[in-house]
Tab-separated table of C-alpha atoms in Angstrom:
chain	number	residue	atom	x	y	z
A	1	UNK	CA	-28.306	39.003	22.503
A	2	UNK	CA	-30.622	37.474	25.046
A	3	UNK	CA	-29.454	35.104	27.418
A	4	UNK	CA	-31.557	32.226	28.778
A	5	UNK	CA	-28.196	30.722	30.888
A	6	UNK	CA	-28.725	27.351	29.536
A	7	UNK	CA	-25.228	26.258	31.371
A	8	UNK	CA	-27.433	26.525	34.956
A	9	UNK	CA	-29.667	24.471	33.294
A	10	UNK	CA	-28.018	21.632	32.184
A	11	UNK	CA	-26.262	21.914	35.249
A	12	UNK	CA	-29.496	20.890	36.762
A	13	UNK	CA	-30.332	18.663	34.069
A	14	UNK	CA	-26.852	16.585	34.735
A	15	UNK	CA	-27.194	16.741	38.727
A	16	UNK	CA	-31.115	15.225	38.551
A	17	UNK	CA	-29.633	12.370	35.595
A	18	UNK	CA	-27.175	11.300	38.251
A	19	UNK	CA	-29.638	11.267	41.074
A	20	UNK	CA	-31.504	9.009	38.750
A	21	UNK	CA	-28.473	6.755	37.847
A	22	UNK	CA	-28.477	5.843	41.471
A	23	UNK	CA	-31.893	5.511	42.521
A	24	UNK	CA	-33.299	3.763	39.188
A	25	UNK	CA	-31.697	-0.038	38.449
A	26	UNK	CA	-30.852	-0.174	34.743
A	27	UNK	CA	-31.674	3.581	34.144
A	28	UNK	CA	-27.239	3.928	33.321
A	29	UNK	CA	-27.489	0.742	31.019
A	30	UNK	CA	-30.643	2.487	29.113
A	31	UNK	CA	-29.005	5.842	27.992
A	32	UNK	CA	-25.300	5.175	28.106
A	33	UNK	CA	-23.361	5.447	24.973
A	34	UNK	CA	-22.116	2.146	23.560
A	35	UNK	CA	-22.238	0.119	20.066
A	36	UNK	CA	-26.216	-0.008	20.779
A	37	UNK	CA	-26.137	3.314	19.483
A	38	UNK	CA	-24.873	1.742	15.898
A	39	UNK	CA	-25.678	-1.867	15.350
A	40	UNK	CA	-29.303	-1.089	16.991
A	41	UNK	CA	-29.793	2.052	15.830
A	42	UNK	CA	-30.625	3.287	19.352
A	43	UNK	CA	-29.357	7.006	18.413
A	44	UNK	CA	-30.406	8.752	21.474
A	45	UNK	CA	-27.674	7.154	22.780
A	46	UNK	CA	-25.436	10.029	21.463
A	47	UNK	CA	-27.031	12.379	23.098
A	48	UNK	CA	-28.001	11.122	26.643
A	49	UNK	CA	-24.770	9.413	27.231
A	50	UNK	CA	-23.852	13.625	27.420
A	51	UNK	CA	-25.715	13.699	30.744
A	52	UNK	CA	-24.638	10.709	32.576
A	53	UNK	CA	-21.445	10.478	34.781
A	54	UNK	CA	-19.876	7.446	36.364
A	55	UNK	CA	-19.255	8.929	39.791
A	56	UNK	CA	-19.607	12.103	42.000
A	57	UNK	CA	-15.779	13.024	41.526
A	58	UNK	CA	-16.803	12.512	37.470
A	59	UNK	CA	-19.463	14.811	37.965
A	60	UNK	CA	-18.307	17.264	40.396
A	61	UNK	CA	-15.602	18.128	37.635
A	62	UNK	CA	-17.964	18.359	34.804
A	63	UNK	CA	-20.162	20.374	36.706
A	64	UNK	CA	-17.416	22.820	38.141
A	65	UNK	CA	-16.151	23.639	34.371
A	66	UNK	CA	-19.534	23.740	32.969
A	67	UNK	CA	-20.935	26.371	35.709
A	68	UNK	CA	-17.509	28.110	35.320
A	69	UNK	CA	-16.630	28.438	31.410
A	70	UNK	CA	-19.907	27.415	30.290
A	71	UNK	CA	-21.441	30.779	31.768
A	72	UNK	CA	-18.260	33.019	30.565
A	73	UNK	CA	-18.975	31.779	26.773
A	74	UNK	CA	-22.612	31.837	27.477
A	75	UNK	CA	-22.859	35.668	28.204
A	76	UNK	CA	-20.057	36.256	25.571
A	77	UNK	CA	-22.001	34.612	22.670
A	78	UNK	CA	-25.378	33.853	23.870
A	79	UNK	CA	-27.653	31.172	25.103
A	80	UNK	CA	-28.909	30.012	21.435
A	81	UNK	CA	-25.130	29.588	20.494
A	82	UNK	CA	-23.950	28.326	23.345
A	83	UNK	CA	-26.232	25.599	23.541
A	84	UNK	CA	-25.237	24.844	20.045
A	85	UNK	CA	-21.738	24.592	21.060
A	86	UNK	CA	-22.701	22.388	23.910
A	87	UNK	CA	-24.575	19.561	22.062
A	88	UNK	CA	-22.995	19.687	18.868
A	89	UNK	CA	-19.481	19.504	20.955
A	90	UNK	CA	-21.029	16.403	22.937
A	91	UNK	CA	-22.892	14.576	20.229
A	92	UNK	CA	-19.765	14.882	17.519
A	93	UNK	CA	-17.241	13.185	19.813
A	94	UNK	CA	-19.593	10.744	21.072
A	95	UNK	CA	-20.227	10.182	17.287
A	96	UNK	CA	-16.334	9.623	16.990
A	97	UNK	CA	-15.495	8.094	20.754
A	98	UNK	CA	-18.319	5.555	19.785
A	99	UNK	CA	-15.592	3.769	17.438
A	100	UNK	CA	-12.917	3.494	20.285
A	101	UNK	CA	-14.373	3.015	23.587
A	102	UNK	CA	-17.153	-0.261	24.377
A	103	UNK	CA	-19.062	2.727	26.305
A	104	UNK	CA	-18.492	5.730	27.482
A	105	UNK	CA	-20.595	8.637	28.991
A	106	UNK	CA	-20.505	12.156	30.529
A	107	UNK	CA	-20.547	15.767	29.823
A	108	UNK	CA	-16.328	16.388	28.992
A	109	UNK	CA	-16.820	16.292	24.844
A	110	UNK	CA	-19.291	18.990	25.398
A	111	UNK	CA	-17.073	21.003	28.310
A	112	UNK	CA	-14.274	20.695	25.954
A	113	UNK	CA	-16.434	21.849	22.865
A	114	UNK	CA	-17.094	25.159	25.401
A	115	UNK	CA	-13.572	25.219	26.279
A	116	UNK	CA	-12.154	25.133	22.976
A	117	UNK	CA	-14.805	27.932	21.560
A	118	UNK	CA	-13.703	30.164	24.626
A	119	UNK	CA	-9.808	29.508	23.564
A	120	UNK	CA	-10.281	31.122	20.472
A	121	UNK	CA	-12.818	33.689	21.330
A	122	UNK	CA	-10.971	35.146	24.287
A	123	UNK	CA	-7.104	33.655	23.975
A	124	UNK	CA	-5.637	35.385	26.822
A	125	UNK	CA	-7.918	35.115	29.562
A	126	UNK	CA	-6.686	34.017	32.568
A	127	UNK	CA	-7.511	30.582	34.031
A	128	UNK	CA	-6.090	28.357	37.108
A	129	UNK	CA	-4.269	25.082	35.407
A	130	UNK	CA	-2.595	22.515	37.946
A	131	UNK	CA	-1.539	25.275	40.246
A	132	UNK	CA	-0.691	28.263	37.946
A	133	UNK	CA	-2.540	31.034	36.425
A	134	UNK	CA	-1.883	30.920	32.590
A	135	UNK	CA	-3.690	32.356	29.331
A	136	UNK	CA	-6.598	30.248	27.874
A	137	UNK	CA	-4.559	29.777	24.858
A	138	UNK	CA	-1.753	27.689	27.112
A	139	UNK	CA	-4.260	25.964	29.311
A	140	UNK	CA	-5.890	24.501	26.030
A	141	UNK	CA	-2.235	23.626	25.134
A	142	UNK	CA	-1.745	21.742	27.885
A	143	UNK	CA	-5.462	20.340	28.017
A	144	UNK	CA	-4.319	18.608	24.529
A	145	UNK	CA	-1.184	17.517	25.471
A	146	UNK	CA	-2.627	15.484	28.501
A	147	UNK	CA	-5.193	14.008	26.138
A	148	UNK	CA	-2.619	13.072	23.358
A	149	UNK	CA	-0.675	11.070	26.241
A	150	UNK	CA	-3.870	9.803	27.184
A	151	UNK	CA	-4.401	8.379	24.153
A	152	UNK	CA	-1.035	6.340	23.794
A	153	UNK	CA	-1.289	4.965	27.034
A	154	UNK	CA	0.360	7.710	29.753
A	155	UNK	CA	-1.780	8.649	32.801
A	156	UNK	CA	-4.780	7.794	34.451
A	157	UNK	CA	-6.813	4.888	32.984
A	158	UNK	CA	-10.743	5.145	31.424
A	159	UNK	CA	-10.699	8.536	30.322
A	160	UNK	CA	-12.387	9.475	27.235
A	161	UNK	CA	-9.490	11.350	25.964
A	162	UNK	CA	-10.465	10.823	22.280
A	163	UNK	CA	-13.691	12.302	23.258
A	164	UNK	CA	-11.831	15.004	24.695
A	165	UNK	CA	-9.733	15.641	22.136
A	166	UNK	CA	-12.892	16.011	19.875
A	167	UNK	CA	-14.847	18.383	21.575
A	168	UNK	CA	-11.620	20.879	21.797
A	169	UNK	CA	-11.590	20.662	18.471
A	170	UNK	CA	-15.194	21.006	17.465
A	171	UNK	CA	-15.043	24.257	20.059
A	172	UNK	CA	-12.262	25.936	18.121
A	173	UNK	CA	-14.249	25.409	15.081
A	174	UNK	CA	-17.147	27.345	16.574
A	175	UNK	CA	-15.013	29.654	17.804
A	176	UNK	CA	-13.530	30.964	14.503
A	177	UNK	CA	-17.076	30.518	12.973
A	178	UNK	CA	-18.097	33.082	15.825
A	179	UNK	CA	-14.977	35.619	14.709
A	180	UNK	CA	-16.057	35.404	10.784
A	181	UNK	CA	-19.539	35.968	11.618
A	182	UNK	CA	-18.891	38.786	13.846
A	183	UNK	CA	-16.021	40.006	11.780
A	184	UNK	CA	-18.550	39.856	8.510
A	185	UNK	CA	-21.238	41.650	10.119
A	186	UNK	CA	-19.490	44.434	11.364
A	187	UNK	CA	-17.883	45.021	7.450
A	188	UNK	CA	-22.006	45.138	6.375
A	189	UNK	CA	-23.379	47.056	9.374
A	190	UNK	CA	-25.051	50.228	7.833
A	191	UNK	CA	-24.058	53.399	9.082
A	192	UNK	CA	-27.056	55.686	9.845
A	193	UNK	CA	-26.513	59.230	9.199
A	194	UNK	CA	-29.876	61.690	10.589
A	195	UNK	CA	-31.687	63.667	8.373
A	196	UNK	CA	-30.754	66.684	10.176
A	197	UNK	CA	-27.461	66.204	9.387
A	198	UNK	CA	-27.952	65.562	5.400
A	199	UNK	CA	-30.500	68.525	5.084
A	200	UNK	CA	-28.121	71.076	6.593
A	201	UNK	CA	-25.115	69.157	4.640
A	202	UNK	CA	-27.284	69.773	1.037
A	203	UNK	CA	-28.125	73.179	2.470
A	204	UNK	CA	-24.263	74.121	2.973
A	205	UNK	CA	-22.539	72.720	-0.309
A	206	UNK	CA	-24.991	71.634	-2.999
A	207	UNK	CA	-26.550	75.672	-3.185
């Protein structure tokens, strides 16, 4: 399993975007995701909007989760995956946020895509939630939660909690996707058995 860390990477990738946001006029306007993306077929939309962030603080979070869970899953399943995880995590709920929200962008559908993969692929590690050390599993709990209250209203205004909400999902998907396939090709993995070993075997009982 070679690893490429592709989480550094689009680190870099978000932290040059948002340089860009604020040195180019218009350059926001041109890759954010809003109903562009479906009345004028303008499709890239999906995808950039992943990159953007409307602030520093906005980024600063996105970046700290990305550098920190992003490069736990990464080792644990791979570059190629994880970069899977990432995008399709990020362009699903934008596909999905895009029918809620007049625009929206940054990286958290895709964090949470990582975050909810990393739930179910290692439950009980430990991870730092509003002042606490608790499992993955109850962190993700609670990650939901404050998105579901989100959503009807409760707490902090212009989050994409629907977004959010998505990408935890898509993540767990992946994540038991990443069990069955592991699971499955450990049942199938041939067991190789020297010659040495069968030649004295036929030597010993088959005389």
């Amino acid at each position: 399993m070679t690893t490429s860390y592709f989480s550094i990477i689009l680190f870099f990738i978000c932290i040059i975007t948002f340089i860009l946001q604020l040195i180019i006029p218009g350059f926001t306007d041109l890759f954010i995701l809003n109903l562009s993306a479906l009345y004028g077929f303008q499709i890239w939309r999906f995808l950039t909007a992943i990159f953007l962030h409307g602030s520093l603080l906005h980024l600063m979070y996105n970046m700290f989760a990305l550098l920190l869970f992003g490069f736990i899953l990464e080792n644990k399943i791979g570059s190629r995956n994880f970069l899977i995880v990432f995008l399709s995590s990020g362009i699903i709920a934008n596909l999905i946020a895009v029918n809620y929200y007049p625009s929206s962008l940054g990286a958290s559908g895709a964090i949470y895509g990582i975050l909810g993969c990393l739930t179910i692929l290692n439950p009980f590690m430990a991870v730092w939630v509003f002042g606490i050390i608790v499992p993955m599993f109850i962190a993700a709990i609670i990650w939901i939660l404050g998105d579901v209250l989100g959503v009807f209203g409760f707490g902090e205004q212009g989050i994409g909690n629907i977004a959010h909400l998505s990408g935890i999902f898509i993540g767990f998907l992946f994540g038991f996707l990443f069990i069955k396939y592991k699971t499955k090709k450990q049942r199938t993995k041939k067991i190789l058995i020297p010659n040495d070993y069968v030649k004295t075997w036929e030597e010993k009982y088959l005389r």
